[in-house]
Short mmCIF file of C-alpha atoms in Angstrom, two decimals:
data_model
loop_
_atom_site.label_atom_id
_atom_site.label_comp_id
_atom_site.label_asym_id
_atom_site.label_seq_id
_atom_site.Cartn_x
_atom_site.Cartn_y
_atom_site.Cartn_z
CA MET A 26 92.56 128.16 80.80
CA THR A 27 92.95 127.68 84.50
CA VAL A 28 95.26 130.17 86.42
CA ILE A 29 95.91 129.86 90.18
CA SER A 30 98.08 131.68 92.58
CA ALA A 31 98.08 129.13 95.49
CA PRO A 32 98.23 125.26 95.21
CA GLU A 33 95.03 124.77 97.20
CA GLN A 34 92.98 126.53 94.58
CA PHE A 35 93.16 123.62 92.21
CA ASN A 36 91.25 120.40 92.54
CA THR A 37 89.61 118.12 89.79
CA ASP A 38 86.20 117.19 91.10
CA ASP A 39 84.53 115.66 88.03
CA LEU A 40 86.74 112.77 86.95
CA TYR A 41 85.31 109.23 87.18
CA VAL A 42 86.78 105.88 85.93
CA ASP A 43 84.28 103.17 84.67
CA LEU A 44 85.63 99.95 86.25
CA THR A 45 83.24 97.61 84.44
CA GLY A 46 85.95 96.25 82.13
CA ILE A 47 88.23 95.55 85.13
CA LEU A 48 85.69 94.17 87.65
CA GLY A 49 83.16 92.73 85.43
CA ARG A 50 80.44 94.76 87.14
CA SER A 51 79.37 98.38 86.97
CA LEU A 52 81.25 100.74 89.36
CA TYR A 53 82.31 104.30 88.88
CA LEU A 54 85.38 105.41 90.72
CA LYS A 55 85.48 109.11 91.66
CA CYS A 56 89.14 110.16 91.41
CA GLU A 57 90.03 112.58 94.29
CA GLY A 58 93.81 112.58 93.83
CA PHE A 59 94.33 115.08 91.03
CA ASN A 60 95.24 118.15 93.13
CA PHE A 61 98.69 119.38 94.47
CA ALA A 62 98.19 117.48 97.68
CA GLY A 63 97.40 114.22 95.80
CA SER A 64 94.43 113.09 97.75
CA VAL A 65 90.87 113.74 98.97
CA LYS A 66 92.44 115.09 102.25
CA LEU A 67 92.94 118.45 100.59
CA LYS A 68 89.24 119.21 101.07
CA ALA A 69 89.31 118.54 104.84
CA ALA A 70 92.65 120.22 105.40
CA LEU A 71 91.57 123.39 103.58
CA GLY A 72 88.22 123.51 105.43
CA MET A 73 89.89 123.08 108.77
CA VAL A 74 92.67 125.62 108.13
CA THR A 75 90.23 128.20 106.70
CA ASP A 76 87.89 127.82 109.61
CA ALA A 77 90.77 128.12 112.15
CA GLU A 78 91.80 131.35 110.51
CA ARG A 79 88.35 132.66 110.47
CA VAL A 80 87.83 132.24 114.16
CA GLY A 81 91.37 133.51 115.06
CA LEU A 82 92.82 130.20 116.23
CA LEU A 83 95.40 130.32 113.49
CA ARG A 84 97.34 133.63 113.17
CA PRO A 85 100.80 134.77 112.27
CA GLY A 86 103.37 132.88 114.27
CA SER A 87 101.25 129.90 114.83
CA ILE A 88 102.67 126.42 114.32
CA LEU A 89 100.33 123.80 112.95
CA VAL A 90 100.57 120.34 114.50
CA GLU A 91 98.62 117.24 113.39
CA SER A 92 98.67 113.42 113.72
CA SER A 93 98.52 111.77 110.33
CA SER A 94 99.59 108.53 108.70
CA GLY A 95 100.23 110.32 105.46
CA ASN A 96 97.65 112.03 103.15
CA LEU A 97 96.31 114.70 105.50
CA GLY A 98 99.88 115.45 106.51
CA VAL A 99 100.77 116.18 102.95
CA ALA A 100 97.82 118.40 102.46
CA LEU A 101 98.52 120.39 105.59
CA ALA A 102 102.20 120.65 104.66
CA MET A 103 101.21 122.06 101.28
CA ILE A 104 98.80 124.59 102.76
CA ALA A 105 101.15 125.54 105.55
CA ALA A 106 103.83 126.34 102.93
CA SER A 107 101.38 128.22 100.77
CA ARG A 108 100.11 130.34 103.79
CA GLY A 109 103.42 130.82 105.69
CA TYR A 110 102.86 128.60 108.74
CA ARG A 111 105.29 126.07 110.24
CA PHE A 112 103.87 122.59 110.32
CA VAL A 113 104.76 119.53 112.53
CA CYS A 114 103.37 116.23 111.40
CA ILE A 115 103.31 113.39 114.03
CA THR A 116 103.27 110.02 112.10
CA ASP A 117 104.38 106.43 112.67
CA PRO A 118 106.45 103.69 110.90
CA ARG A 119 103.50 102.81 108.53
CA CYS A 120 103.88 106.22 106.79
CA ASN A 121 105.10 105.50 103.29
CA PRO A 122 108.80 106.70 102.73
CA ALA A 123 107.69 108.74 99.77
CA THR A 124 105.02 110.46 101.79
CA HIS A 125 107.54 111.18 104.54
CA ARG A 126 109.92 112.70 102.09
CA LEU A 127 107.17 114.81 100.34
CA MET A 128 106.21 116.44 103.61
CA GLU A 129 109.67 117.26 104.35
CA ALA A 130 110.20 118.62 100.79
CA LEU A 131 107.21 120.98 101.62
CA GLY A 132 108.99 122.30 104.71
CA ALA A 133 107.22 120.11 107.36
CA ASP A 134 108.96 118.83 110.44
CA VAL A 135 108.02 115.12 110.50
CA ARG A 136 108.37 113.16 113.70
CA VAL A 137 107.84 109.41 113.92
CA VAL A 138 106.50 107.57 116.94
CA ASP A 139 107.49 103.98 117.25
CA THR A 140 105.68 102.77 120.43
CA PRO A 141 102.44 100.94 119.64
CA ASP A 142 99.28 101.80 121.64
CA ALA A 143 97.17 99.34 123.55
CA ALA A 144 95.26 98.29 120.45
CA GLY A 145 98.46 97.47 118.54
CA GLY A 146 98.42 100.62 116.40
CA PHE A 147 100.03 103.96 116.81
CA LEU A 148 97.22 106.53 116.85
CA ALA A 149 96.87 106.96 120.67
CA THR A 150 100.73 107.32 120.86
CA ARG A 151 100.65 109.94 118.06
CA ILE A 152 97.88 111.90 119.77
CA ALA A 153 99.75 111.91 123.16
CA LEU A 154 102.68 113.52 121.51
CA VAL A 155 100.50 116.16 119.82
CA ARG A 156 98.86 117.04 123.17
CA SER A 157 102.26 117.32 124.87
CA LEU A 158 103.44 119.85 122.17
CA VAL A 159 100.21 121.90 122.48
CA ASP A 160 100.34 121.91 126.24
CA ALA A 161 104.03 122.99 126.29
CA ASP A 162 103.88 125.82 123.85
CA GLU A 163 100.80 128.08 123.08
CA ARG A 164 102.01 128.71 119.48
CA TYR A 165 100.99 125.16 118.55
CA VAL A 166 97.64 124.75 117.06
CA TRP A 167 96.08 121.30 116.75
CA LEU A 168 93.18 121.26 114.21
CA ASN A 169 92.29 117.71 115.49
CA GLN A 170 91.10 116.02 112.39
CA TYR A 171 89.54 113.27 114.45
CA ALA A 172 86.95 115.47 116.10
CA ASN A 173 86.85 118.69 113.95
CA PRO A 174 83.42 119.04 112.22
CA GLU A 175 85.00 120.86 109.29
CA ASN A 176 86.49 117.52 108.42
CA TRP A 177 83.11 116.18 107.41
CA GLY A 178 81.62 119.59 106.70
CA SER A 179 83.91 120.04 103.74
CA HIS A 180 82.47 116.96 102.08
CA LEU A 181 78.87 117.91 103.02
CA VAL A 182 79.18 120.94 100.70
CA SER A 183 81.38 119.46 98.01
CA THR A 184 81.86 115.70 97.53
CA GLY A 185 78.27 114.68 98.16
CA PRO A 186 76.72 117.24 95.91
CA GLN A 187 79.33 116.50 93.18
CA ILE A 188 78.48 112.88 93.14
CA GLU A 189 74.70 113.54 93.01
CA ALA A 190 75.19 115.97 90.10
CA ALA A 191 77.14 113.46 88.13
CA PHE A 192 74.80 110.44 89.03
CA PRO A 193 71.32 111.63 89.76
CA ASP A 194 70.06 107.88 89.74
CA LEU A 195 72.68 106.80 92.21
CA ASP A 196 71.81 103.71 94.27
CA VAL A 197 74.85 103.13 96.46
CA VAL A 198 78.01 105.03 97.29
CA PHE A 199 81.14 103.43 98.79
CA VAL A 200 83.35 105.56 101.09
CA GLY A 201 86.44 104.59 102.98
CA ALA A 202 86.53 104.98 106.75
CA GLY A 203 89.67 106.61 108.32
CA THR A 204 88.81 109.47 110.58
CA THR A 205 85.36 109.08 108.97
CA GLY A 206 85.30 112.76 107.81
CA THR A 207 84.72 111.97 104.18
CA LEU A 208 82.31 109.20 105.06
CA MET A 209 80.24 111.35 107.54
CA GLY A 210 80.11 114.33 105.12
CA CYS A 211 78.84 112.22 102.31
CA ALA A 212 76.49 110.23 104.44
CA ARG A 213 74.93 113.28 105.99
CA TYR A 214 74.42 114.81 102.55
CA PHE A 215 72.75 111.87 100.98
CA ARG A 216 70.62 111.29 104.07
CA SER A 217 69.30 114.85 103.62
CA ARG A 218 68.20 114.21 100.06
CA PRO A 219 64.88 112.95 98.80
CA ARG A 220 66.32 110.08 96.78
CA ARG A 221 67.27 107.03 98.80
CA VAL A 222 70.99 106.27 98.47
CA ARG A 223 72.67 103.48 100.38
CA VAL A 224 75.92 104.58 102.02
CA VAL A 225 78.41 101.75 102.58
CA ALA A 226 81.52 102.23 104.69
CA VAL A 227 84.62 100.45 103.61
CA ASP A 228 87.06 99.75 106.47
CA SER A 229 90.34 97.83 106.90
CA ALA A 230 90.16 94.43 108.63
CA GLY A 231 91.70 94.89 112.03
CA SER A 232 90.33 98.44 112.42
CA VAL A 233 88.37 99.21 115.65
CA THR A 234 86.15 101.82 113.99
CA PHE A 235 83.11 99.54 113.57
CA GLY A 236 83.89 97.12 116.27
CA ASP A 237 86.33 94.77 114.47
CA ARG A 238 89.01 93.04 116.65
CA PRO A 239 92.12 95.22 116.63
CA THR A 240 95.09 93.77 114.77
CA PRO A 241 98.28 95.33 113.38
CA ARG A 242 97.98 96.79 109.83
CA LEU A 243 100.70 97.65 107.43
CA ILE A 244 98.97 99.86 104.85
CA PRO A 245 98.39 103.45 106.01
CA GLY A 246 95.23 105.42 105.19
CA LEU A 247 91.92 103.70 106.19
CA GLY A 248 91.22 102.12 109.48
CA THR A 249 92.12 103.17 113.12
CA SER A 250 93.09 101.84 116.49
CA VAL A 251 90.88 104.41 118.24
CA ARG A 252 87.20 104.79 117.47
CA PRO A 253 86.79 108.15 115.62
CA ALA A 254 84.86 110.81 117.55
CA LEU A 255 83.24 111.96 114.22
CA LEU A 256 81.57 108.71 113.54
CA ASP A 257 77.81 108.33 113.81
CA GLU A 258 76.84 104.92 112.68
CA SER A 259 73.14 105.87 112.28
CA PHE A 260 74.07 107.53 108.95
CA VAL A 261 75.81 104.37 107.64
CA ASP A 262 73.73 101.62 106.03
CA ASP A 263 76.33 98.89 105.77
CA VAL A 264 80.03 98.14 106.46
CA VAL A 265 82.46 96.07 104.53
CA HIS A 266 85.83 95.08 106.14
CA VAL A 267 88.64 94.35 103.68
CA SER A 268 91.85 92.39 104.36
CA GLU A 269 95.18 93.83 103.35
CA PRO A 270 95.90 91.05 100.86
CA ASP A 271 92.60 91.90 99.15
CA THR A 272 93.64 95.55 99.17
CA LEU A 273 96.86 94.59 97.41
CA ASP A 274 95.02 92.46 94.90
CA ALA A 275 92.70 95.37 93.97
CA CYS A 276 95.57 97.78 93.66
CA HIS A 277 97.49 95.48 91.23
CA ARG A 278 94.43 94.55 89.23
CA LEU A 279 93.92 98.30 88.54
CA ALA A 280 97.67 98.79 87.91
CA ARG A 281 97.63 96.05 85.21
CA ARG A 282 95.05 98.12 83.36
CA GLY A 283 97.13 101.34 83.66
CA PHE A 284 95.46 102.82 86.73
CA LEU A 285 98.01 103.34 89.50
CA PHE A 286 95.96 104.07 92.65
CA GLY A 287 96.92 104.12 96.40
CA GLY A 288 96.33 101.59 99.14
CA SER A 289 93.18 103.41 100.44
CA THR A 290 91.69 103.25 96.96
CA GLY A 291 92.46 99.57 96.55
CA THR A 292 90.63 98.99 99.94
CA VAL A 293 87.58 100.81 98.77
CA VAL A 294 87.53 99.17 95.38
CA ALA A 295 87.93 95.70 96.90
CA GLY A 296 85.07 96.38 99.40
CA ALA A 297 82.76 97.75 96.83
CA ALA A 298 83.32 94.78 94.44
CA ASP A 299 82.62 92.47 97.38
CA TRP A 300 79.44 94.20 98.27
CA LEU A 301 78.17 94.37 94.71
CA ARG A 302 78.85 90.73 94.16
CA ARG A 303 76.50 90.04 97.05
CA HIS A 304 73.92 92.77 96.71
CA GLY A 305 74.12 94.41 93.36
CA ASP A 306 72.53 93.65 89.99
CA ALA A 307 72.86 94.82 86.46
CA GLY A 308 70.72 97.89 87.15
CA THR A 309 72.64 99.10 90.21
CA THR A 310 74.26 102.53 89.84
CA ALA A 311 77.26 102.57 92.19
CA VAL A 312 80.04 105.09 92.85
CA ALA A 313 83.13 104.54 94.99
CA LEU A 314 85.48 107.24 96.20
CA ALA A 315 89.17 106.86 95.27
CA PRO A 316 91.01 108.86 97.97
CA ASP A 317 94.58 108.75 96.57
CA MET A 318 96.91 107.90 93.77
CA GLY A 319 99.65 105.20 93.73
CA GLU A 320 103.00 107.06 93.44
CA ARG A 321 103.46 107.26 97.24
CA TYR A 322 103.08 103.46 97.48
CA LEU A 323 105.88 102.53 95.12
CA ASP A 324 108.14 101.51 98.01
CA THR A 325 105.31 99.34 99.62
CA VAL A 326 102.22 98.15 97.76
CA TYR A 327 103.90 98.03 94.43
CA ARG A 328 107.38 96.70 95.46
CA PRO A 329 107.85 92.92 95.24
CA SER A 330 110.44 92.75 97.99
CA TRP A 331 108.09 94.52 100.41
CA LEU A 332 105.30 92.18 99.40
CA ALA A 333 107.48 89.13 99.89
CA GLU A 334 108.58 90.34 103.31
CA HIS A 335 105.16 91.06 104.75
CA PHE A 336 102.78 88.90 102.73
CA GLY A 337 104.83 85.99 101.52
CA ALA A 338 106.28 84.72 98.23
CA ASP A 339 102.95 84.06 96.65
CA ALA A 340 101.97 87.70 96.89
CA ALA A 341 105.24 88.81 95.47
CA ALA A 342 105.05 86.22 92.65
CA GLY A 343 101.60 87.18 91.57
CA VAL A 344 99.51 84.10 92.71
CA PRO A 345 95.86 85.18 92.37
CA ARG A 346 93.75 85.07 95.48
CA PRO A 347 90.45 83.10 95.23
CA ARG A 348 87.07 84.79 95.58
CA PRO A 349 85.81 83.88 98.99
CA GLU A 350 82.37 82.67 97.82
CA THR A 351 83.61 80.43 95.08
CA GLY A 352 87.20 79.47 95.77
CA VAL A 353 88.06 80.37 92.19
CA ALA A 354 90.87 82.87 91.51
CA ASP A 355 89.60 86.17 90.48
CA GLY A 356 91.88 86.80 87.56
CA PRO A 357 95.49 88.10 87.51
CA ALA A 358 96.52 90.01 90.56
CA LEU A 359 99.99 90.64 91.85
CA VAL A 360 102.79 90.34 89.32
CA ALA A 361 106.27 90.96 90.54
CA GLY A 362 108.67 93.19 88.87
CA THR A 363 106.23 94.88 86.44
CA TYR A 364 105.59 98.13 88.34
#
């Protein structure tokens, strides 16, 4: 029996999905969404808040403020409600409607910026608003997920060791790149271990994190329009960029087998499958991190009208996309009206 007194005390750390039957190749998906925040961001949020309290930055009367496209905002809203802080989340139009409503249900003040930055995204605009609030009122405390070492430190002591304990013969791990906190924590951990484990970053096409040309993106979570301060590329062995249509394909392939995951997870799975097709073999032991679940994407990724509006009729009608190396459709993908 598990008994808790605060929502941040619960997190399922040892659940993996074997995707062999779905992808046709061995890949274990570490599910990080089974907690009251619904995503891997609970670890970083808890680490940053706890450290800020420890050093006296957060105290009674403080107001938390953070820039987030969704999942970290939910995690901070939950922790703020649990610990008695006010929380202001600065987000943008890509934030899923369900995520926006969830943060408000938890008591957060959600503010949406709608002016794109120079790279075509909204991150720089969001951060500018955060800075203006902090400069105007000393009660505001910005944890700054983009540069806070507790963002990656929480994964150094949790996620990395958990994967190693479950898969001592691990060959490669796939981690999505947003702020790169999860990526850097896992990469730093495996670099410190005697067994050689390849760390592959999975990023969204159009994200500037690893030097890709900036383009507008519709699915929140991974990718950024400002290079993350936490990133140290020397810890990363390879990078895979995933287009949003391929993210959608992966999400819907998983959903057709009963696994409803979020857009970030779809990106990671698509990237891992692509890398394994090119570099893996039957003996490769591979793990990918699933950052989120799919309920918050019901108005976007899993809604036929949204798919048709942004990606065309073929996407909404379920026309399979071809594998890039063969030109052959990779099985059923998007099917309208079934989710």
